[in-house]
PDB file of C-alpha atoms and ligand atoms in Angstrom:
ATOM      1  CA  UNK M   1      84.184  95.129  25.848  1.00  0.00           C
ATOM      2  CA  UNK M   2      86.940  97.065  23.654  1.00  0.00           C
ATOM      3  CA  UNK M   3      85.991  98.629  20.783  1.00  0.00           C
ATOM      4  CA  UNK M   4      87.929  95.718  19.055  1.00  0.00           C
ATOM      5  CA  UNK M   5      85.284  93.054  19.977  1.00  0.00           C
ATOM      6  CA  UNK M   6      82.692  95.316  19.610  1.00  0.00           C
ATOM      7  CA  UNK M   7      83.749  95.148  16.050  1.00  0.00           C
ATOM      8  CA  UNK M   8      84.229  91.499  15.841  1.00  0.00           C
ATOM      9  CA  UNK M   9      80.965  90.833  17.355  1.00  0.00           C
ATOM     10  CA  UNK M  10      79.178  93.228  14.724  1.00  0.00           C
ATOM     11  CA  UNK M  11      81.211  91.809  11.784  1.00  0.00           C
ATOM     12  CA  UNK M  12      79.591  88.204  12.969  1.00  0.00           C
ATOM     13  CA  UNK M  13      76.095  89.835  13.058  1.00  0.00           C
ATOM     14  CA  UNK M  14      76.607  90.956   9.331  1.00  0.00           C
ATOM     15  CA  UNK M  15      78.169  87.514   8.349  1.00  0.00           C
ATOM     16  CA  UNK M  16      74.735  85.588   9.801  1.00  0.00           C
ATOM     17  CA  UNK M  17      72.425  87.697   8.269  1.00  0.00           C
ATOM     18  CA  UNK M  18      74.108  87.670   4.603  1.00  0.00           C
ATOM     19  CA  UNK M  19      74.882  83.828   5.169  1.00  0.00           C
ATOM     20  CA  UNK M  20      71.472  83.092   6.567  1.00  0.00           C
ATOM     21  CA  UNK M  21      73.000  81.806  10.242  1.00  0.00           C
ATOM     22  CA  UNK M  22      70.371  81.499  12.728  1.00  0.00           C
ATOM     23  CA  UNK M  23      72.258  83.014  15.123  1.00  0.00           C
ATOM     24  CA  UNK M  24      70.735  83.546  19.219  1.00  0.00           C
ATOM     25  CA  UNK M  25      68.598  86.602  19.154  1.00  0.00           C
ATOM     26  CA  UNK M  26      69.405  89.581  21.487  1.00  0.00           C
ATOM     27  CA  UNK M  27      67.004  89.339  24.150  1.00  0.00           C
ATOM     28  CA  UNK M  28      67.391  85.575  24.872  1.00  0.00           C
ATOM     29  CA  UNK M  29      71.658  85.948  24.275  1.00  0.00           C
ATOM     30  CA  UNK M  30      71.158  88.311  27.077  1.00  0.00           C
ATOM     31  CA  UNK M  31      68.551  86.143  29.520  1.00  0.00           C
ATOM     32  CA  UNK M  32      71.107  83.357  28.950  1.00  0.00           C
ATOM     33  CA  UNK M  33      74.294  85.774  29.943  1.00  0.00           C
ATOM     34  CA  UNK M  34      72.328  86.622  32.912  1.00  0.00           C
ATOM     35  CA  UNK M  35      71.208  83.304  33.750  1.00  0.00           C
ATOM     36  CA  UNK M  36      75.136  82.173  33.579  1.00  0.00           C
ATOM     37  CA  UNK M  37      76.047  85.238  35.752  1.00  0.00           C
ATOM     38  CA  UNK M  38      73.731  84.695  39.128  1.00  0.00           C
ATOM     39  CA  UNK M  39      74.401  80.639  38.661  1.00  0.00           C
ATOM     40  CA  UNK M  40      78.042  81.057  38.804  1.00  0.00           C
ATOM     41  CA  UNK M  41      78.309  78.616  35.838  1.00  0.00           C
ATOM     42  CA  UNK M  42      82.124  77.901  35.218  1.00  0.00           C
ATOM     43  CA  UNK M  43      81.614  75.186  32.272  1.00  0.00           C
ATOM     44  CA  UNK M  44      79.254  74.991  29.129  1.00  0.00           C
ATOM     45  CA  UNK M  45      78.931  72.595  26.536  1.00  0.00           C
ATOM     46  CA  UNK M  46      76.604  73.996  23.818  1.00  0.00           C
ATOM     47  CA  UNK M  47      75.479  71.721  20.641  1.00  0.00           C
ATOM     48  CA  UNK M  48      75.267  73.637  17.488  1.00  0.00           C
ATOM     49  CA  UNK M  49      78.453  76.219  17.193  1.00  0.00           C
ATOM     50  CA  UNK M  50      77.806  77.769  13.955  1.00  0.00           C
ATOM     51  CA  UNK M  51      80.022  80.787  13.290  1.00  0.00           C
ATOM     52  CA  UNK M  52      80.590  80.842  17.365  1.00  0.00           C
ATOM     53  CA  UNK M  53      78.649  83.798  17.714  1.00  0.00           C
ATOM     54  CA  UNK M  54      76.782  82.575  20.982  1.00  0.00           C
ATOM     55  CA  UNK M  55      79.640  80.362  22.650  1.00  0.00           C
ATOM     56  CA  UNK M  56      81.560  83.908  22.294  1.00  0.00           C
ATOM     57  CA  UNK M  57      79.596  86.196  23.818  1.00  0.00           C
ATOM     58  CA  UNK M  58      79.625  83.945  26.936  1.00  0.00           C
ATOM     59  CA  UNK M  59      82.748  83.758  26.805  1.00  0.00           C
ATOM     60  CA  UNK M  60      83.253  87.713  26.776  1.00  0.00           C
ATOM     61  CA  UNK M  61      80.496  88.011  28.983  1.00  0.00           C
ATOM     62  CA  UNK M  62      81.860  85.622  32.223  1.00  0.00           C
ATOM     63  CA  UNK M  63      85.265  85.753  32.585  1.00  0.00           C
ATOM     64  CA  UNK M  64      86.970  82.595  33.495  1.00  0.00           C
ATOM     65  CA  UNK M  65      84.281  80.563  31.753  1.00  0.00           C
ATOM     66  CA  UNK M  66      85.305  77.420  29.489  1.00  0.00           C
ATOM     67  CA  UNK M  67      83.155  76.661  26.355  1.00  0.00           C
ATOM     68  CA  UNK M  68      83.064  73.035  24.477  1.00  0.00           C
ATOM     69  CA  UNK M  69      81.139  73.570  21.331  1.00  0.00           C
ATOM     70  CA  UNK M  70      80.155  71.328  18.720  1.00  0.00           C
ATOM     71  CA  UNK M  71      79.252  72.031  14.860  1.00  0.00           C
ATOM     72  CA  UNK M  72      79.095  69.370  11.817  1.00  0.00           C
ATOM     73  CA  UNK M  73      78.896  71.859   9.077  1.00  0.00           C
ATOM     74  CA  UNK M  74      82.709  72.263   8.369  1.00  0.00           C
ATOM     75  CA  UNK M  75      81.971  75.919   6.542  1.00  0.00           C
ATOM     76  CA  UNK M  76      80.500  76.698   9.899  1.00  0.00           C
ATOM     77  CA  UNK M  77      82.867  75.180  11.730  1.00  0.00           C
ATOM     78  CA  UNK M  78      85.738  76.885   9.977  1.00  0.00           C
ATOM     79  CA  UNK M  79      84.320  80.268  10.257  1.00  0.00           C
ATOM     80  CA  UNK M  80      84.003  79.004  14.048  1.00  0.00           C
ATOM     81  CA  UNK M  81      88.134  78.683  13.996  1.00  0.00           C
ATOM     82  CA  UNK M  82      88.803  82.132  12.573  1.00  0.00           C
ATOM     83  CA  UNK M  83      85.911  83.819  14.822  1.00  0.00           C
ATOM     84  CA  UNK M  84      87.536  82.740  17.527  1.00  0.00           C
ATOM     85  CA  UNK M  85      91.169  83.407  17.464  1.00  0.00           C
ATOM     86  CA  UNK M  86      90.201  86.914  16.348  1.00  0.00           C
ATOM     87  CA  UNK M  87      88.725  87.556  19.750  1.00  0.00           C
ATOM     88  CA  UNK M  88      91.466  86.015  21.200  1.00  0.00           C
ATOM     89  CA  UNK M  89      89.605  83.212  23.043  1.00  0.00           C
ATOM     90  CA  UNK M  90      91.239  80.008  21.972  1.00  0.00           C
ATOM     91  CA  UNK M  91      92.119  79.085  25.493  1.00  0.00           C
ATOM     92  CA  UNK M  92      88.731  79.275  26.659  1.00  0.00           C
ATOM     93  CA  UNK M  93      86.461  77.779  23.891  1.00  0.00           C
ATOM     94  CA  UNK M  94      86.844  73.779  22.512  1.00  0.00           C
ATOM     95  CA  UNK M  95      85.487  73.202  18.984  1.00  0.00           C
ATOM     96  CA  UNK M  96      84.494  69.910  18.136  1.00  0.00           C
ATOM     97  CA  UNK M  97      84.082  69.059  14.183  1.00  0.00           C
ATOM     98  CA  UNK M  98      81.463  66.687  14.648  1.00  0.00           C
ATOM     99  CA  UNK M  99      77.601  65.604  14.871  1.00  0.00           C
ATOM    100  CA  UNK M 100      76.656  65.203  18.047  1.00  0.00           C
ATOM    101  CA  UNK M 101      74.562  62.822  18.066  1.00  0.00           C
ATOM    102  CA  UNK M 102      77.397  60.517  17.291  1.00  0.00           C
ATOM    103  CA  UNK M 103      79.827  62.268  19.352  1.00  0.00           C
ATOM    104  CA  UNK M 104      81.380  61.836  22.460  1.00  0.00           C
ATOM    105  CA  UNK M 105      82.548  64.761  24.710  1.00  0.00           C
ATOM    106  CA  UNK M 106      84.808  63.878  27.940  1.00  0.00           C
ATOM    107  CA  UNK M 107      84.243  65.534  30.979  1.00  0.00           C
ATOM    108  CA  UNK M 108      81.460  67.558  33.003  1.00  0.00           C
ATOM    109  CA  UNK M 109      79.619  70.791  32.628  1.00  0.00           C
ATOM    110  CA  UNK M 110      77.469  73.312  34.500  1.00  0.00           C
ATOM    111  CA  UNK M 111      75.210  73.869  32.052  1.00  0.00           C
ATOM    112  CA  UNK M 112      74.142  72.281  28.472  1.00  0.00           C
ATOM    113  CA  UNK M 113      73.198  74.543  25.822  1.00  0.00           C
ATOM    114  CA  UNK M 114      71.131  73.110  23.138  1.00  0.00           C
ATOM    115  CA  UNK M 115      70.866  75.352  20.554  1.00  0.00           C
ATOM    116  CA  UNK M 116      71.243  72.551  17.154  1.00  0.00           C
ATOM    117  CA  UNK M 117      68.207  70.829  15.167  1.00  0.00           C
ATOM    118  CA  UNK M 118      65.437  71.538  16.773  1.00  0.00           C
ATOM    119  CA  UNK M 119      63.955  68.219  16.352  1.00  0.00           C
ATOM    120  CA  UNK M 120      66.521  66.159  17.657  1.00  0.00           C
ATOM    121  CA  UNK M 121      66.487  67.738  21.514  1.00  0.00           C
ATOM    122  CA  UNK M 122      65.350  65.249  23.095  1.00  0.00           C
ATOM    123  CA  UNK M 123      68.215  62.963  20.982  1.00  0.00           C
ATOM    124  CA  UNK M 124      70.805  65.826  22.532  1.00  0.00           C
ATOM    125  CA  UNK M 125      69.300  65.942  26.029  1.00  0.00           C
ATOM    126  CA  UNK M 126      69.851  62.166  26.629  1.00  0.00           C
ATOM    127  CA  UNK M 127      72.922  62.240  24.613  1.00  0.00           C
ATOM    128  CA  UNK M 128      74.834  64.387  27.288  1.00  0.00           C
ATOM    129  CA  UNK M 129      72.856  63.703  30.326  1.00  0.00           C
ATOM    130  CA  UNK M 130      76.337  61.775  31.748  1.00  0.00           C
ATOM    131  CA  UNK M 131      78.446  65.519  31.013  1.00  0.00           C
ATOM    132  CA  UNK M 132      76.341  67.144  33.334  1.00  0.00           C
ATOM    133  CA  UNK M 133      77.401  67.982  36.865  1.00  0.00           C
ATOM    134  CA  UNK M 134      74.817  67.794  39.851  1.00  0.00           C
ATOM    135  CA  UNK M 135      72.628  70.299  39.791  1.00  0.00           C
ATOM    136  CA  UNK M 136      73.120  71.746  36.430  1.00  0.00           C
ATOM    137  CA  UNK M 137      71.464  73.361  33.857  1.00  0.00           C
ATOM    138  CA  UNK M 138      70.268  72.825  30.073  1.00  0.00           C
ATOM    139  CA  UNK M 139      69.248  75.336  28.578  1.00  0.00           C
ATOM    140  CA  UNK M 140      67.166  74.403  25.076  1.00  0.00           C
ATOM    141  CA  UNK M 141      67.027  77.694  22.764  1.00  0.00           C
ATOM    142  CA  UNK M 142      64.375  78.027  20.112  1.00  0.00           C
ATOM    143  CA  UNK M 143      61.276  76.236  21.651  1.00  0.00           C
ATOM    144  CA  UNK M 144      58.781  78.714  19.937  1.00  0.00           C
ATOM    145  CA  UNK M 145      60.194  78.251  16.773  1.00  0.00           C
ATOM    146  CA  UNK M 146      58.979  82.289  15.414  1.00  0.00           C
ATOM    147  CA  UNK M 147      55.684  81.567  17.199  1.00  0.00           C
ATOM    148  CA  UNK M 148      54.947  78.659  14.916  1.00  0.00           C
ATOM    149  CA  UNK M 149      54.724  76.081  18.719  1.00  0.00           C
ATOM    150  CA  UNK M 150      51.298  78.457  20.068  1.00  0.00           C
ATOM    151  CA  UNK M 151      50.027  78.323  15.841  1.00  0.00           C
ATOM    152  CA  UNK M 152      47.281  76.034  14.801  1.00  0.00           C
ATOM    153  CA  UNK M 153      49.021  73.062  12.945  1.00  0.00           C
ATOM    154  CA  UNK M 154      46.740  73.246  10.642  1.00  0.00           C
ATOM    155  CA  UNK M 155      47.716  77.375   9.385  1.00  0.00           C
ATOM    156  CA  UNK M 156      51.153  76.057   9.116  1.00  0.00           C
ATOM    157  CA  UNK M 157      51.562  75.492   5.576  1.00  0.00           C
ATOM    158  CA  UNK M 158      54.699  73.791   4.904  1.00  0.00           C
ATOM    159  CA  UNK M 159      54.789  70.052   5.715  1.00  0.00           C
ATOM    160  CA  UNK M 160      58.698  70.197   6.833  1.00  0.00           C
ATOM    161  CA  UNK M 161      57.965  73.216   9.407  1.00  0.00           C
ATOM    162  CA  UNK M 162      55.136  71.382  10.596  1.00  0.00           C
ATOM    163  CA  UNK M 163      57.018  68.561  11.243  1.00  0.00           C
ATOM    164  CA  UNK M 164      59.564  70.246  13.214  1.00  0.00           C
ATOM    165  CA  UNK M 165      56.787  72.184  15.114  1.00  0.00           C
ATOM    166  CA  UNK M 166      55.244  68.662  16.194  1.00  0.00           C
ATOM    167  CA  UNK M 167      58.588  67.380  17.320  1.00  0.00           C
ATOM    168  CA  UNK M 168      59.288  70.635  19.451  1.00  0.00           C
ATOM    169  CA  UNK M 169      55.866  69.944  20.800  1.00  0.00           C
ATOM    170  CA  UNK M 170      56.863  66.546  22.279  1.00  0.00           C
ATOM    171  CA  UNK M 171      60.350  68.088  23.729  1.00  0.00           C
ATOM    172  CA  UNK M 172      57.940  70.540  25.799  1.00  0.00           C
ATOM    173  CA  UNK M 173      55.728  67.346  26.949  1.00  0.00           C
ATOM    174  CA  UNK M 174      58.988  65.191  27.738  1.00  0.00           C
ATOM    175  CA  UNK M 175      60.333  68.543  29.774  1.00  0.00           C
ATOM    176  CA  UNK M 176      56.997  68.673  31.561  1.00  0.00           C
ATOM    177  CA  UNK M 177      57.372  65.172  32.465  1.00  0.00           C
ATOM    178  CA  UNK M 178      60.549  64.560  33.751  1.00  0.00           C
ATOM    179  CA  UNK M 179      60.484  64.298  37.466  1.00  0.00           C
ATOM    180  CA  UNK M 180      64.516  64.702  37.650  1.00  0.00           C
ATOM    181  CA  UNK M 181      64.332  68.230  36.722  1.00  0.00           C
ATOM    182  CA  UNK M 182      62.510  71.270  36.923  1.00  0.00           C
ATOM    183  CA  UNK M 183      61.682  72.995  33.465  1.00  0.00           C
ATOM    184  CA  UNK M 184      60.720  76.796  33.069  1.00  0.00           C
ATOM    185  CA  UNK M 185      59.478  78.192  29.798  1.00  0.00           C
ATOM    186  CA  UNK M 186      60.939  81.718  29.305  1.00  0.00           C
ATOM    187  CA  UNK M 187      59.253  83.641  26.875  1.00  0.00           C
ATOM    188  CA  UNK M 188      62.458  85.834  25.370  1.00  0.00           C
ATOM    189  CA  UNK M 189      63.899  86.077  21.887  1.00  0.00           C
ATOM    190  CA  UNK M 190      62.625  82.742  20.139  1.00  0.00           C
ATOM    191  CA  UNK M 191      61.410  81.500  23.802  1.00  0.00           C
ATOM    192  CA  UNK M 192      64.417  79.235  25.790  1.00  0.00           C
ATOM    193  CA  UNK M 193      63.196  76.168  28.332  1.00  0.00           C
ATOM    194  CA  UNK M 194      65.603  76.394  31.543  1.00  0.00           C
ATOM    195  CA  UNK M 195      66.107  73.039  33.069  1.00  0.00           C
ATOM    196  CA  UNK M 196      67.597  72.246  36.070  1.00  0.00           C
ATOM    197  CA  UNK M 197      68.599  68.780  37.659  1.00  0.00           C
ATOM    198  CA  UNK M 198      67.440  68.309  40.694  1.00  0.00           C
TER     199      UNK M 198
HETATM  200  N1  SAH N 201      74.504  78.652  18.875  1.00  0.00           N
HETATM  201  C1  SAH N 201      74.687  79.422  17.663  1.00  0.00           C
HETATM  202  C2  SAH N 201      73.645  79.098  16.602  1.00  0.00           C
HETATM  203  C3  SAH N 201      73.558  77.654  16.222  1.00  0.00           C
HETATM  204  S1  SAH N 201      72.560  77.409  14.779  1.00  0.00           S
HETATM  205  C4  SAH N 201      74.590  80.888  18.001  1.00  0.00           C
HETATM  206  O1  SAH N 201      73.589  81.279  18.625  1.00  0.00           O
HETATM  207  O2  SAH N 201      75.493  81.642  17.646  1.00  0.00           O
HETATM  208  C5  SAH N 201      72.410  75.671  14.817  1.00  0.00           C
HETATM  209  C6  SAH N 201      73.646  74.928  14.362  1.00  0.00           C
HETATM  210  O3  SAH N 201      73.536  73.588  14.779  1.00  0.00           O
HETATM  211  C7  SAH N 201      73.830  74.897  12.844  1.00  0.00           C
HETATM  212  O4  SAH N 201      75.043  75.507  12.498  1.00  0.00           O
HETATM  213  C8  SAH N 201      73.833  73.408  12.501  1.00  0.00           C
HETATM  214  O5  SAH N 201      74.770  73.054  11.503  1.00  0.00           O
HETATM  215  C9  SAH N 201      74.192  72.773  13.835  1.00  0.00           C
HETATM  216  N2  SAH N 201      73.714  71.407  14.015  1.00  0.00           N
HETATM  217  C10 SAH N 201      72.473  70.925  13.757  1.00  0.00           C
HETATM  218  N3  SAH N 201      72.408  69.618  14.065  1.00  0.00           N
HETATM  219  C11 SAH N 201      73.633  69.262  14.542  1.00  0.00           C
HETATM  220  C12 SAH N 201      74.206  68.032  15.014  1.00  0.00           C
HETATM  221  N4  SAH N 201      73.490  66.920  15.044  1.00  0.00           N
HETATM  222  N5  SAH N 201      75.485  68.053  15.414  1.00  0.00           N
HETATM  223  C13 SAH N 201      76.220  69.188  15.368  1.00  0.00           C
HETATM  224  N6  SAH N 201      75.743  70.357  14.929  1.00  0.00           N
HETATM  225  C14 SAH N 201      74.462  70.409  14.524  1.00  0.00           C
HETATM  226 MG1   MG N 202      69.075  79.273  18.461  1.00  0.00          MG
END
């Protein structure tokens, strides 16, 4: 990467953590990388852009690669738009202004990233389940939620949190369950599930 993007990329780091963005962490941004790497993924469609931070670094990472991305906060979204010219990658990534669980997104994908409200996942998994090309991937990020999925409910003090905990909970058990695909648990950054459609 030139020293150009490296200062991009850094400038987006700085602009999540003053702006509260819960941007992908840095081990699981590099697992997924990776991941994208050995499974010669051409297409992703990832739900939940924010400032683009994540559908960029794939982007940088696999050349070649083609992003759609949808966001429905339009400060977000916008930030998206200017992110992403900078690096020059217009061409290659597809914002969508939009929620998606209303949305609809034409065409097929290699792999799924689902990286939005956490409680809605398994909303987003059967949302898209028609954009996804034989054999492909999701990939679901934040399914420990800061350790808070292994926790005792009952030490988790805020109501909301728990709520979202409990509905991560049931995503795992619906994963487990579903004979079409084969889910691993990887146990990097805030913990992604890998599933793959058999
Ligand atoms: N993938 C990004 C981080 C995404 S944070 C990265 O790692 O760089 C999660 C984002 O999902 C938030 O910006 C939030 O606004 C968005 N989001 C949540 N629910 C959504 C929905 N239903 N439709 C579209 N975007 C959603
Ligand atoms: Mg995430």
């Amino acid at each position: 990467m030139n020293e150009g993007l490296h200062y991009e990329i850094e400038q987006m780091e700085a602009y999540a953590k003053e702006h509260n963005v819960p941007i992908m962490e840095k081990e699981s941004l590099a697992y997924l990388l990776t991941f994208l790497d050995r499974h010669h993924i051409k297409s992703v469609l990832e739900v939940g852009t924010a400032i683009g931070y994540s559908a960029i670094q794939m982007a940088l990472a696999i050349p070649g690669l083609t992003i759609t991305t949808i966001e429905r906060d339009e400060e977000r979204y916008l930030e998206a738009i200017k992110n992403i010219k900078k690096c020059h990658l217009e061409d290659r990534i597809t914002l969508v202004f939009s929620d998606a669980l209303e949305t609809h997104i034409e065409g097929t994908f290699d792999l799924i990233f689902l990286d939005a409200a956490k409680a809605q996942n398994i909303h987003f998994f059967e949302r898209f389940e028609n954009n996804l090309n034989p054999h492909g991937f999701y990939v679901t990020d934040n399914i420990e939620f800061h350790g808070m999925v292994a926790q005792n409910e009952s030490d988790i003090e805020s109501r909301n949190v728990r709520g979202i905990v409990r509905k991560i909970k049931e995503y795992l058990n619906y994963l487990e369950e579903k004979k079409d695909y084969h889910t691993e648990f990887i146990s990097v950054g805030d913990g992604l599930a890998i599933s793959e459609k058999l």
